[in-house]
Amino acid sequence: MKAKKQTSISYNFLKWLLFLMLIAFIATTMFLWMFQTRIANNNADNLLRLNITDVKADIKDATNDHMLEIVRNISAELDDIDADTASEEEMSARIAEMLTRYDVTEIDIINSKGIIVACNIESFVGFDMASGEQSKEFLVLLDGEKEMVQEFQAQSYDSSIERKYAGASLTNGGLVQIGYDYAHLQASVDHEVVSLTRNRHVGNNGRVLIVDQDKNIVSNVKGVDRKKLDLEAFGIKPGSVQTGQRVTANVEGIEFYCMAEMAEGYYIISAIPVKEVTITRNMVVIMAVAVEMLIFIALTLLVYLLIKKQIVVSVNRINHSLSEITNGNLDVTMDVRNNLEFDSLSNDINATVDTLKRYIKDAEERIDAELAFAKAIQHSALPSVFPPYPNRKEFEIFATMHTAKEVGGDFYDFYFVDEDNFAFLIADVSGKGIPAAMFMMQSKTIIKSCAESGMSVEEVFTVANEKLCEGNDAGMFVTAWMGILNVKTGKVLFANAGHNPPLVKHADGTYEYLKTRAGFVLAGMEGVRYRKNELELAPGDAIYLYTDGVTEATDLNTELYGEDRLHIVLEKYKDAAPQVICDEVKKDVDAFVGEAPQFDDITMLALKYYRKEDAQ
Amino acid sequence: MTIEKNLNGAELNVKVIGRLDTTTAPQLEAEFKGNINGVEKLVLDFAELEYLSSAGLRVILAAQKVMNKQGEMIIKNVNDTINEIFEVTGFIDILTIE
């Protein structure tokens, strides 16, 4: 399985927070961008439209005023004419004369029924004004209106002809109408239009242009220009100008938003650089993004710190306490209570630890009770009444065992195998505690039963070894030293199964290690044969048996008690009774060890030989 | 205690450094259990063994018993202290010490 990389809570939180914030950031920025673009475009549209409307109104005013003045004058001149009765010839003559004088394209006289009765264009005569949408508007002049003016547009009689008409009612009924074709219109108002867009700005750098139908610039920011203008560059198709429609045009490398409208045959074009429109939007968006970033960073930091404070610090505190508990300190109480969850967790952990402590205490008490019981059994299996044979004066014996734990693997034993032969031994089972204690009991029993059946000392070990090897799956072994003393002669027959040699006191008061070639440990391997050795004890001699718990007792500096110290203390008490010897050695070992804990069982046996005739 | 082991075909060389006592013996025992299969020659180097307790002797004895069945076990570079322990306990009789 592939190991997943572990990351901290705060890191994960931060990662997701940043991810979500990024999405929110992009979304709001996009929304803001679109929203601001819309606002900017709307503003641009309004600005463009407003300027067009202004200019358009100005153009209209100028042309309307101009034409109304002319038609008013013509109407005044025709106050003697009654359109219903006057002859066409007379009216035509007047029209022809005025046409040149006023320099208009068309003059019509319409009678009170709305029929053209005279016109410089012969074909128009007889046209019923009521029959066309455009011409019908003028009939209001028959109903009391004094004068009116129309926009430049297609006329009713022939829609291919575009004209601007103005009309005025006649004194004697009917009305007179004048018409301008584009050339006449332009000629009559150009001088006024020229100044209309001078110094007119759209925004800071936008302009309004007025262009005539020949695509000459009639008016721009400097006044008259007269240059040809490429209308296509402004996205304008002559003849199909869509009012209020914004187009983007590239003029001499600069992007413009343009809007165009027709007024009295002029193209009014207002344009503003795209840059000017977008700069405000960009500023707004950049400002907003900057503010948003600051807020996001602040929020992220805040959330991160909060998580750290609320969770990470608490988790670390709990982990710290838990590791203390794991290391065995069950007295730690969890006290992380900065929120409900951790409060509950703390309580749970405390409850668990309390339960654990109770179980451990119970188990300890049970084990302690059982071990105390086992200790009592083990100690009662060893001879512990001294002197053991008050009637025997040939020797004196004393032995002690101090176990490192409640029960141990050392043991000593002694008994008479017959009237004169006294067996004594010391042994050390490998390992400590309950397994060693069980093996010790087994070893002790087997050795004793062999010895009491009358075997010689080396036979005892040879047979005991075979028996102990049977079913010794745990691989334990025992070192043992056993001697059989003939209390009459002082002769000791002994065997050593891998045990450290005893010390023997000679008549001159010196102790000496009884170094003989040792046999192999008991229970170690089948088929081992043990040798018999001999020792003569003279009256007053003593023999001291011990386990390595004595010489390997260790002080706080891990220094061993050692054989030399043992030698010295034994010689110091060379004339003492066995019990004194054992007590003094133990005292000396204790003094040496000090505060250091006891690792191994300390067992010793001392025997002092007197011979019967010397005994008191 | 540290253990340096080197398996060369059917020959396993194990060098034991430090103290082989109650606390460290299980470590060596586990090492033997895991590696002794198929080994025909086990060589123990005790040149840097400082201390040997009865628990350590137990592990050595167990290894000797296994090797009695499947080959031979040799202990080399035994210093005086350790050799004395082998003598006192009679282990010297059942081990092959070079």
Coordinates of C-alpha atoms in Angstrom, one line a residue, chain A residues 429-432 472 474-477 479 496-501 515 517-521 523-525 528 531 552 560 563, chain B residues 19 22-23 29 51-59 61-62 64-65 68 84-95:
Chain A
V429 CA 18.5 -21.4 38.1
S430 CA 19.0 -19.3 35.0
G431 CA 16.6 -16.4 35.0
K432 CA 14.4 -14.9 37.7
N472 CA 12.8 -28.6 29.5
A474 CA 12.0 -23.4 27.9
G475 CA 15.8 -24.1 27.8
M476 CA 16.4 -23.3 31.4
F477 CA 19.4 -24.6 33.3
T479 CA 24.1 -24.3 38.3
N496 CA 30.1 -29.0 40.7
A497 CA 27.5 -28.4 37.9
G498 CA 28.7 -25.1 36.5
H499 CA 28.5 -23.3 39.8
N500 CA 31.0 -20.7 41.1
P501 CA 33.4 -22.3 43.5
K515 CA 38.8 -24.3 42.3
R517 CA 37.2 -28.4 37.1
A518 CA 33.5 -27.7 36.9
G519 CA 31.0 -29.9 35.2
F520 CA 28.4 -28.6 32.8
V521 CA 25.2 -27.0 34.2
A523 CA 19.4 -29.4 32.6
G524 CA 21.6 -28.0 29.9
M525 CA 22.2 -31.1 27.8
V528 CA 26.5 -35.2 30.7
R531 CA 32.9 -36.0 38.3
E552 CA 27.7 -9.6 41.1
L560 CA 30.5 -5.2 40.9
E563 CA 35.3 -11.8 44.8
Chain B
R19 CA 26.6 -6.7 27.5
T22 CA 18.8 -10.4 31.0
T23 CA 17.7 -7.3 29.1
E29 CA 17.7 -15.0 20.8
Y51 CA 29.6 -9.2 30.2
L52 CA 27.7 -12.5 30.0
S53 CA 24.9 -13.4 32.4
S54 CA 23.1 -16.7 32.8
A55 CA 20.4 -15.4 30.5
G56 CA 23.0 -15.0 27.8
L57 CA 24.4 -18.5 28.5
R58 CA 20.9 -19.8 28.0
V59 CA 20.7 -18.3 24.5
L61 CA 23.2 -23.1 24.9
A62 CA 20.0 -23.0 22.8
Q64 CA 24.5 -24.8 20.4
K65 CA 21.7 -27.3 20.6
N68 CA 24.4 -29.7 17.0
E84 CA 36.2 -17.8 33.0
I85 CA 32.5 -17.8 32.9
F86 CA 32.6 -20.6 30.4
E87 CA 35.0 -22.5 32.7
V88 CA 33.0 -22.0 35.9
T89 CA 29.7 -23.0 34.3
G90 CA 31.2 -26.0 32.5
F91 CA 30.1 -24.5 29.2
I92 CA 33.7 -24.9 28.1
D93 CA 33.0 -28.7 27.8
I94 CA 30.2 -28.3 25.3
L95 CA 31.3 -25.3 23.2

